[in-house]
Amino acid sequence: MAVTPSNMLPLGSVAPDFTLLDTVSGKELSLAELKSDKGTVILFICNHCPYVKAVIKEIVSDCKELEKEGVRSVAIMSNDTINYPDDSFDKMIEFSNDNNFNFPYLIDETQSIAKKYDAVCTPDFFGYNNNLELQYRGRIRELKNLEPVQDGESDLLKAMKMIAKSGQGPKDQLPSMGCNIKWFKN
């Protein structure tokens, strides 16, 4: 398990478009259908990563809170499901049900969307304003030994509330850390 920090893409980068299959509804969903006029969080997660498991309850809680602010959330799973069967589509359905996802959980079978977003770890968070301009590319919160260092609102929640109100994220942002995305071997 190699700890990988997220890439800190330039703020203002426009969200790449996508259409992917959703485990929750069983339908293909596009970014255009999922975006919100207050803000959109796109998170790259998977089922088996200990970093995701450590924060999944907070992710779901934050996404529910952000929904009240008019911010939509969508999770994307881009791992190689052949060599990592715990991330299969059926296991994604289980994971979303077990954790009461209130947001779509999409599968990126070709890994092309992760590459377009320059996602490199799980979890990896991308917070966009109403124009789908990147305003946050940081962590959910600081962890030590897979445990939160402090209580209170997460960095992600605070940033996305700010984006919903002003269209801009915080100036200071710290990268997310997690397992590397499991890329297909060539």
PDB file of N, CA and C in Angstrom, residues 5 23 53 89 103 106 118 160 169 173:
ATOM      1  N   PRO A   5       0.098  11.086  -2.806  1.00  0.00           N
ATOM      2  CA  PRO A   5      -0.621  12.357  -2.685  1.00  0.00           C
ATOM      3  C   PRO A   5      -1.302  12.710  -4.000  1.00  0.00           C
ATOM      4  N   THR A  23     -23.673   2.609 -10.495  1.00  0.00           N
ATOM      5  CA  THR A  23     -24.050   1.398  -9.763  1.00  0.00           C
ATOM      6  C   THR A  23     -25.364   1.581  -9.018  1.00  0.00           C
ATOM      7  N   LYS A  53     -11.895   3.592   3.222  1.00  0.00           N
ATOM      8  CA  LYS A  53     -12.675   3.001   4.312  1.00  0.00           C
ATOM      9  C   LYS A  53     -12.598   3.846   5.578  1.00  0.00           C
ATOM     10  N   PHE A  89     -17.887  -4.172 -10.281  1.00  0.00           N
ATOM     11  CA  PHE A  89     -19.167  -3.464 -10.342  1.00  0.00           C
ATOM     12  C   PHE A  89     -20.121  -3.979  -9.261  1.00  0.00           C
ATOM     13  N   PHE A 103     -25.342   9.628  -3.461  1.00  0.00           N
ATOM     14  CA  PHE A 103     -24.778  10.183  -4.685  1.00  0.00           C
ATOM     15  C   PHE A 103     -24.462   9.031  -5.630  1.00  0.00           C
ATOM     16  N   LEU A 106     -20.021   5.807  -9.997  1.00  0.00           N
ATOM     17  CA  LEU A 106     -19.814   5.462 -11.399  1.00  0.00           C
ATOM     18  C   LEU A 106     -18.561   4.623 -11.593  1.00  0.00           C
ATOM     19  N   ASP A 118      -6.593  13.621 -14.070  1.00  0.00           N
ATOM     20  CA  ASP A 118      -5.296  13.502 -13.433  1.00  0.00           C
ATOM     21  C   ASP A 118      -5.444  13.018 -11.990  1.00  0.00           C
ATOM     22  N   MET A 160     -16.196  23.387   0.034  1.00  0.00           N
ATOM     23  CA  MET A 160     -17.354  23.332  -0.869  1.00  0.00           C
ATOM     24  C   MET A 160     -18.467  24.276  -0.431  1.00  0.00           C
ATOM     25  N   GLY A 169     -12.832  28.725  -4.064  1.00  0.00           N
ATOM     26  CA  GLY A 169     -12.401  27.916  -2.938  1.00  0.00           C
ATOM     27  C   GLY A 169     -11.341  28.609  -2.118  1.00  0.00           C
ATOM     28  N   GLN A 173      -4.656  24.969   0.293  1.00  0.00           N
ATOM     29  CA  GLN A 173      -5.214  23.637   0.143  1.00  0.00           C
ATOM     30  C   GLN A 173      -4.102  22.607   0.280  1.00  0.00           C
TER      31      GLN A 173
END
